[in-house]
Amino acid sequence: MTETRQMPEGQVIDAVDRNWVDTWAPAATRPYLRLSRADRPIGTWLLLLPCWWGVLLAAASNPAGLGLFDLWIMAGCALGAFLMRGAGCTWNDISDRKLDAQVARTKSRPLPSGQVSVKGAVVWMIVQALVSLCILLTFNTAAIALGVLALLPVAIYPFAKRFTWWPQVFLGVAFNWGALLAWTAHTGSLSLAPVVLYLAGIAWTLFYDTIYAHQDKEDDALIGIKSTARLFGDNSIWWLRLFLAASVALLSFAIIVALVPEANVMVLTLALCGAWAFGWHMVWQLRRLDTEDWTVCMRLFRSNRDAGLVFALFLAAAALL
């Protein structure tokens, strides 16, 4: 006789199995942590990794290398990514609560399922944003300004799928802002290299979030939600190859712009190897992709944490040389 595993009460359908929220968190906090996607950590990773890319590339381009404050930038970005991803997801769910109730994968979320009230969600969003602000204030003035400006794409993103077939672009603009912010936290100003790095991140977001959007394309079609998955349809693989190539090319260009002036061949080579390793991970994903199998789409979407970490590790090695 086969035993059927029961989902914990209130668990969201696409949560990670045996995640810490549903296993260890106090019962009263679980709906709010689910609202912040703490039971699905991949979004925090995807928000954090461009931050680490930015500070590590900046450190690699600096003859002084990686400093102690850079370690705080990385730690502060990790805390901020967790909190601001939570605040952004809370805002997204407040905005989308009626739509989420009509989609099989999202109707179990705390707002449409009634675990959290709209008023409670607003308060929770403000608390997370205020704690994030305290972290941001430890950076320099230019980075603080960029952090405040980041609220604009975050506010717009939930509505993008209502008016454009390219909501993934808006997600990319919001999710990769950390590349600009973390570079600026190290250097005090922006330049061409972090801007190109930022564009590479947007291309990467188009890649992984198109894969993600294939999970919901049937429900999205029924309720009129737009996405690149629906726009590309059977041509999705061709477009994903394009985003892959753009990501690797832009990462390589950002590295060259940042590191060639220092003329350190070993540092440049290590960083470029990171970009290519990142690209090969995306190739691996494409070889396994089945856009009609939502479990495959979710697994490959989550694997982008590893793709981004591979590049970050190569940059870290370059910065430590």
CSV table of C-alpha atoms in Angstrom, one decimal:
chain,number,residue,atom,x,y,z
A,1,MET,CA,0.0,0.0,0.0
A,2,THR,CA,1.5,3.4,-1.1
A,3,GLU,CA,1.5,6.1,1.6
A,4,THR,CA,0.4,9.5,0.4
A,5,ARG,CA,2.3,12.4,1.9
A,6,GLN,CA,0.0,15.2,3.2
A,7,MET,CA,0.9,18.8,2.6
A,8,PRO,CA,1.2,20.9,5.8
A,9,GLU,CA,-1.8,23.0,6.5
A,10,GLY,CA,-1.7,26.3,4.5
A,11,GLN,CA,1.3,25.2,2.4
A,12,VAL,CA,1.6,26.8,-1.0
A,13,ILE,CA,1.4,24.4,-3.9
A,14,ASP,CA,4.8,25.2,-5.4
A,15,ALA,CA,6.7,25.5,-2.1
A,16,VAL,CA,9.9,23.6,-1.7
A,17,ASP,CA,9.3,20.2,0.0
A,18,ARG,CA,10.0,20.2,3.7
A,19,ASN,CA,11.0,23.9,3.6
A,20,TRP,CA,12.0,25.6,6.9
A,21,VAL,CA,8.8,27.7,7.0
A,22,ASP,CA,6.4,24.8,7.0
A,23,THR,CA,8.7,22.7,9.2
A,24,TRP,CA,10.2,24.9,11.8
A,25,ALA,CA,8.7,28.4,11.8
A,26,PRO,CA,6.1,29.3,14.5
A,27,ALA,CA,2.6,28.7,13.2
A,28,ALA,CA,1.5,32.3,13.6
A,29,THR,CA,4.4,33.5,11.4
A,30,ARG,CA,4.0,31.0,8.6
A,31,PRO,CA,1.3,32.8,6.5
A,32,TYR,CA,3.5,36.0,6.4
A,33,LEU,CA,6.6,34.1,5.6
A,34,ARG,CA,4.8,32.3,2.8
A,35,LEU,CA,3.6,35.7,1.6
A,36,SER,CA,7.3,36.7,1.4
A,37,ARG,CA,8.1,33.5,-0.5
A,38,ALA,CA,10.5,32.4,2.3
A,39,ASP,CA,9.3,28.9,1.6
A,40,ARG,CA,10.6,29.3,-2.0
A,41,PRO,CA,14.1,30.8,-1.7
A,42,ILE,CA,15.0,30.8,-5.4
A,43,GLY,CA,13.7,34.4,-5.8
A,44,THR,CA,16.0,35.6,-3.1
A,45,TRP,CA,18.9,34.0,-4.8
A,46,LEU,CA,18.0,35.5,-8.2
A,47,LEU,CA,17.7,39.0,-6.6
A,48,LEU,CA,20.9,38.6,-4.7
A,49,LEU,CA,23.3,37.2,-7.3
A,50,PRO,CA,23.4,40.3,-9.5
A,51,CYS,CA,24.4,42.2,-6.3
A,52,TRP,CA,27.3,39.9,-5.7
A,53,TRP,CA,28.3,40.1,-9.4
A,54,GLY,CA,28.4,43.9,-9.1
A,55,VAL,CA,30.5,44.1,-6.0
A,56,LEU,CA,32.8,41.3,-7.0
A,57,LEU,CA,33.4,42.7,-10.5
A,58,ALA,CA,34.1,46.1,-9.0
A,59,ALA,CA,36.6,44.5,-6.5
A,60,ALA,CA,38.3,42.6,-9.3
A,61,SER,CA,38.8,45.8,-11.2
A,62,ASN,CA,40.3,47.5,-8.2
A,63,PRO,CA,44.0,47.0,-7.6
A,64,ALA,CA,43.3,46.8,-3.9
A,65,GLY,CA,41.1,43.8,-4.5
A,66,LEU,CA,38.3,42.6,-2.1
A,67,GLY,CA,38.1,44.6,1.1
A,68,LEU,CA,36.4,44.1,4.4
A,69,PHE,CA,33.6,46.6,3.5
A,70,ASP,CA,33.0,44.6,0.4
A,71,LEU,CA,32.2,41.6,2.7
A,72,TRP,CA,29.6,43.8,4.4
A,73,ILE,CA,28.2,44.9,1.0
A,74,MET,CA,27.8,41.2,0.2
A,75,ALA,CA,26.2,40.4,3.6
A,76,GLY,CA,24.0,43.5,3.5
A,77,CYS,CA,22.8,42.7,0.0
A,78,ALA,CA,22.0,39.1,1.2
A,79,LEU,CA,19.8,40.5,4.0
A,80,GLY,CA,18.4,43.2,1.8
A,81,ALA,CA,17.6,40.7,-1.0
A,82,PHE,CA,15.7,38.5,1.5
A,83,LEU,CA,13.7,41.4,2.9
A,84,MET,CA,13.1,43.3,-0.4
A,85,ARG,CA,12.2,40.2,-2.2
A,86,GLY,CA,9.7,39.6,0.6
A,87,ALA,CA,8.3,43.1,0.4
A,88,GLY,CA,8.2,42.9,-3.4
A,89,CYS,CA,6.3,39.6,-3.4
A,90,THR,CA,3.9,41.0,-0.8
A,91,TRP,CA,3.2,43.9,-3.1
A,92,ASN,CA,2.9,41.6,-6.0
A,93,ASP,CA,0.4,39.4,-4.2
A,94,ILE,CA,-1.7,42.4,-3.0
A,95,SER,CA,-1.9,43.6,-6.6
A,96,ASP,CA,-2.6,40.1,-8.0
A,97,ARG,CA,-4.8,38.6,-5.3
A,98,LYS,CA,-7.9,38.4,-7.6
A,99,LEU,CA,-5.9,37.0,-10.5
A,100,ASP,CA,-4.0,34.5,-8.3
A,101,ALA,CA,-7.3,33.1,-7.1
A,102,GLN,CA,-8.0,32.0,-10.8
A,103,VAL,CA,-4.7,30.2,-11.4
A,104,ALA,CA,-4.2,26.6,-10.1
A,105,ARG,CA,-0.6,27.2,-9.0
A,106,THR,CA,-1.2,30.4,-7.2
A,107,LYS,CA,-4.6,30.1,-5.6
A,108,SER,CA,-3.1,28.5,-2.5
A,109,ARG,CA,-1.1,31.7,-1.8
A,110,PRO,CA,-1.8,33.4,1.6
A,111,LEU,CA,-4.0,36.3,0.2
A,112,PRO,CA,-6.3,34.4,-2.2
A,113,SER,CA,-6.6,31.5,0.2
A,114,GLY,CA,-7.5,33.8,3.1
A,115,GLN,CA,-4.5,33.1,5.4
A,116,VAL,CA,-3.6,36.8,5.5
A,117,SER,CA,-5.8,39.9,5.2
A,118,VAL,CA,-4.9,42.8,2.8
A,119,LYS,CA,-4.4,45.1,5.8
A,120,GLY,CA,-2.0,42.6,7.4
A,121,ALA,CA,-0.1,42.2,4.1
A,122,VAL,CA,0.3,46.0,3.8
A,123,VAL,CA,1.7,46.3,7.3
A,124,TRP,CA,4.0,43.3,6.7
A,125,MET,CA,5.3,44.9,3.4
A,126,ILE,CA,6.1,48.2,5.2
A,127,VAL,CA,8.0,46.4,8.0
A,128,GLN,CA,10.2,44.6,5.5
A,129,ALA,CA,10.9,47.7,3.5
A,130,LEU,CA,11.8,49.7,6.6
A,131,VAL,CA,14.3,47.1,7.8
A,132,SER,CA,15.8,47.0,4.3
A,133,LEU,CA,16.2,50.8,4.4
A,134,CYS,CA,18.2,50.5,7.6
A,135,ILE,CA,20.7,48.3,5.8
A,136,LEU,CA,20.7,50.5,2.7
A,137,LEU,CA,21.7,53.5,4.9
A,138,THR,CA,25.0,51.9,5.7
A,139,PHE,CA,26.1,52.3,2.1
A,140,ASN,CA,27.4,55.5,0.4
A,141,THR,CA,25.0,58.3,-0.8
A,142,ALA,CA,25.0,57.2,-4.5
A,143,ALA,CA,24.1,53.6,-3.6
A,144,ILE,CA,21.3,54.9,-1.2
A,145,ALA,CA,19.9,57.0,-4.1
A,146,LEU,CA,19.9,53.9,-6.4
A,147,GLY,CA,18.3,51.8,-3.7
A,148,VAL,CA,15.4,54.3,-3.3
A,149,LEU,CA,15.1,54.6,-7.1
A,150,ALA,CA,14.7,50.8,-7.3
A,151,LEU,CA,11.3,51.1,-5.7
A,152,LEU,CA,9.9,52.4,-9.1
A,153,PRO,CA,10.3,49.2,-11.2
A,154,VAL,CA,9.3,47.1,-8.2
A,155,ALA,CA,6.0,49.1,-8.0
A,156,ILE,CA,5.3,48.8,-11.7
A,157,TYR,CA,6.2,45.1,-12.2
A,158,PRO,CA,2.9,43.5,-11.0
A,159,PHE,CA,0.9,45.5,-13.5
A,160,ALA,CA,3.2,44.8,-16.5
A,161,LYS,CA,1.5,41.5,-17.5
A,162,ARG,CA,-1.7,43.4,-17.9
A,163,PHE,CA,-0.5,45.8,-20.6
A,164,THR,CA,2.6,44.1,-22.3
A,165,TRP,CA,3.6,40.7,-23.7
A,166,TRP,CA,7.0,41.4,-22.1
A,167,PRO,CA,6.5,41.6,-18.3
A,168,GLN,CA,9.8,39.6,-18.0
A,169,VAL,CA,11.6,42.7,-19.1
A,170,PHE,CA,10.1,44.7,-16.2
A,171,LEU,CA,11.1,41.8,-13.8
A,172,GLY,CA,14.6,41.9,-15.2
A,173,VAL,CA,14.8,45.7,-14.6
A,174,ALA,CA,13.8,45.2,-11.0
A,175,PHE,CA,15.6,42.0,-10.2
A,176,ASN,CA,19.0,43.0,-11.5
A,177,TRP,CA,19.1,46.5,-10.1
A,178,GLY,CA,21.5,45.2,-7.4
A,179,ALA,CA,24.3,45.0,-10.0
A,180,LEU,CA,24.2,48.8,-10.3
A,181,LEU,CA,23.7,49.3,-6.5
A,182,ALA,CA,26.5,47.0,-5.3
A,183,TRP,CA,29.0,48.3,-7.9
A,184,THR,CA,28.2,51.8,-6.7
A,185,ALA,CA,28.5,50.8,-3.0
A,186,HIS,CA,32.1,49.7,-3.8
A,187,THR,CA,33.2,52.5,-6.2
A,188,GLY,CA,30.9,55.4,-5.3
A,189,SER,CA,29.7,55.9,-8.9
A,190,LEU,CA,28.4,54.2,-12.0
A,191,SER,CA,30.3,53.5,-15.2
A,192,LEU,CA,29.9,51.5,-18.4
A,193,ALA,CA,30.8,48.1,-16.9
A,194,PRO,CA,28.0,47.9,-14.3
A,195,VAL,CA,25.5,49.1,-16.9
A,196,VAL,CA,26.5,46.3,-19.3
A,197,LEU,CA,26.4,43.8,-16.4
A,198,TYR,CA,22.9,45.0,-15.6
A,199,LEU,CA,21.8,44.4,-19.2
A,200,ALA,CA,23.3,40.9,-19.0
A,201,GLY,CA,21.2,40.2,-16.0
A,202,ILE,CA,18.1,41.4,-17.7
A,203,ALA,CA,18.8,39.0,-20.6
A,204,TRP,CA,19.3,36.2,-18.0
A,205,THR,CA,16.0,37.1,-16.4
A,206,LEU,CA,14.2,36.9,-19.8
A,207,PHE,CA,15.7,33.4,-20.1
A,208,TYR,CA,14.8,32.0,-16.7
A,209,ASP,CA,11.4,33.7,-16.3
A,210,THR,CA,10.2,32.6,-19.7
A,211,ILE,CA,10.9,29.1,-18.6
A,212,TYR,CA,9.0,29.8,-15.4
A,213,ALA,CA,6.1,31.4,-17.2
A,214,HIS,CA,5.5,28.2,-19.2
A,215,GLN,CA,4.0,26.7,-16.1
A,216,ASP,CA,1.0,29.0,-16.1
A,217,LYS,CA,0.5,29.6,-19.8
A,218,GLU,CA,-2.9,27.8,-20.0
A,219,ASP,CA,-4.4,29.6,-17.0
A,220,ASP,CA,-2.9,32.9,-18.2
A,221,ALA,CA,-4.6,32.5,-21.6
A,222,LEU,CA,-7.9,31.9,-19.9
A,223,ILE,CA,-7.7,35.1,-17.8
A,224,GLY,CA,-5.9,37.3,-20.3
A,225,ILE,CA,-2.5,37.5,-18.6
A,226,LYS,CA,0.4,38.2,-21.0
A,227,SER,CA,3.9,36.7,-20.9
A,228,THR,CA,6.8,35.9,-23.1
A,229,ALA,CA,5.9,32.2,-22.8
A,230,ARG,CA,2.6,32.9,-24.4
A,231,LEU,CA,4.1,35.3,-26.9
A,232,PHE,CA,6.8,32.9,-28.1
A,233,GLY,CA,4.8,29.7,-28.0
A,234,ASP,CA,6.4,27.0,-30.0
A,235,ASN,CA,9.3,29.3,-30.8
A,236,SER,CA,10.3,29.6,-27.2
A,237,ILE,CA,13.5,27.5,-27.6
A,238,TRP,CA,14.8,29.8,-30.3
A,239,TRP,CA,14.2,32.9,-28.2
A,240,LEU,CA,15.8,31.2,-25.1
A,241,ARG,CA,18.9,30.6,-27.2
A,242,LEU,CA,18.9,34.3,-28.1
A,243,PHE,CA,18.7,35.3,-24.5
A,244,LEU,CA,21.4,32.8,-23.6
A,245,ALA,CA,23.8,34.3,-26.2
A,246,ALA,CA,23.0,37.8,-25.2
A,247,SER,CA,23.6,37.0,-21.5
A,248,VAL,CA,27.1,35.5,-22.2
A,249,ALA,CA,28.1,38.2,-24.7
A,250,LEU,CA,27.1,41.1,-22.3
A,251,LEU,CA,28.7,39.5,-19.3
A,252,SER,CA,31.9,39.1,-21.3
A,253,PHE,CA,31.8,42.7,-22.5
A,254,ALA,CA,31.2,43.9,-19.0
A,255,ILE,CA,34.2,42.0,-17.8
A,256,ILE,CA,36.4,43.3,-20.6
A,257,VAL,CA,35.4,46.9,-20.0
A,258,ALA,CA,36.0,46.5,-16.2
A,259,LEU,CA,39.2,44.5,-16.2
A,260,VAL,CA,41.2,45.3,-19.4
A,261,PRO,CA,42.5,48.7,-18.0
A,262,GLU,CA,44.2,46.8,-15.2
A,263,ALA,CA,45.9,44.5,-17.7
A,264,ASN,CA,46.0,41.5,-15.4
A,265,VAL,CA,45.7,38.5,-17.7
A,266,MET,CA,44.9,36.0,-15.0
A,267,VAL,CA,42.1,38.0,-13.5
A,268,LEU,CA,40.6,38.7,-16.9
A,269,THR,CA,40.8,35.0,-17.9
A,270,LEU,CA,39.2,33.8,-14.7
A,271,ALA,CA,36.3,36.2,-15.0
A,272,LEU,CA,35.7,35.3,-18.6
A,273,CYS,CA,35.8,31.6,-17.8
A,274,GLY,CA,33.0,32.4,-15.3
A,275,ALA,CA,30.9,33.9,-18.0
A,276,TRP,CA,31.4,30.9,-20.2
A,277,ALA,CA,30.7,28.4,-17.4
A,278,PHE,CA,27.5,30.4,-16.7
A,279,GLY,CA,26.5,30.0,-20.4
A,280,TRP,CA,27.2,26.3,-20.4
A,281,HIS,CA,24.8,25.9,-17.5
A,282,MET,CA,22.1,27.6,-19.5
A,283,VAL,CA,22.9,25.3,-22.4
A,284,TRP,CA,22.4,22.3,-20.0
A,285,GLN,CA,19.0,23.7,-19.1
A,286,LEU,CA,17.9,24.0,-22.7
A,287,ARG,CA,18.9,20.5,-23.4
A,288,ARG,CA,16.5,19.3,-20.7
A,289,LEU,CA,13.7,21.7,-21.1
A,290,ASP,CA,10.2,20.5,-21.8
A,291,THR,CA,7.9,23.5,-21.9
A,292,GLU,CA,4.8,21.2,-21.6
A,293,ASP,CA,5.9,19.7,-18.3
A,294,TRP,CA,5.6,22.2,-15.5
A,295,THR,CA,7.7,20.2,-13.1
A,296,VAL,CA,10.6,20.3,-15.5
A,297,CYS,CA,10.1,24.0,-16.0
A,298,MET,CA,10.1,24.6,-12.2
A,299,ARG,CA,13.2,22.5,-11.7
A,300,LEU,CA,15.2,24.2,-14.4
A,301,PHE,CA,14.0,27.6,-13.2
A,302,ARG,CA,15.3,26.9,-9.7
A,303,SER,CA,18.6,25.6,-11.2
A,304,ASN,CA,19.5,29.2,-12.2
A,305,ARG,CA,20.7,29.7,-8.7
A,306,ASP,CA,23.6,27.4,-9.6
A,307,ALA,CA,24.2,29.2,-12.9
A,308,GLY,CA,24.5,32.6,-11.1
A,309,LEU,CA,26.6,31.2,-8.3
A,310,VAL,CA,29.1,29.7,-10.8
A,311,PHE,CA,29.7,33.1,-12.3
A,312,ALA,CA,29.9,34.7,-8.8
A,313,LEU,CA,32.5,32.1,-7.7
A,314,PHE,CA,34.7,32.8,-10.7
A,315,LEU,CA,34.4,36.6,-10.0
A,316,ALA,CA,35.3,36.0,-6.3
A,317,ALA,CA,38.4,34.1,-7.4
A,318,ALA,CA,39.4,36.9,-9.8
A,319,ALA,CA,38.9,39.5,-7.0
A,320,LEU,CA,41.1,37.6,-4.6
A,321,LEU,CA,44.1,37.4,-7.0
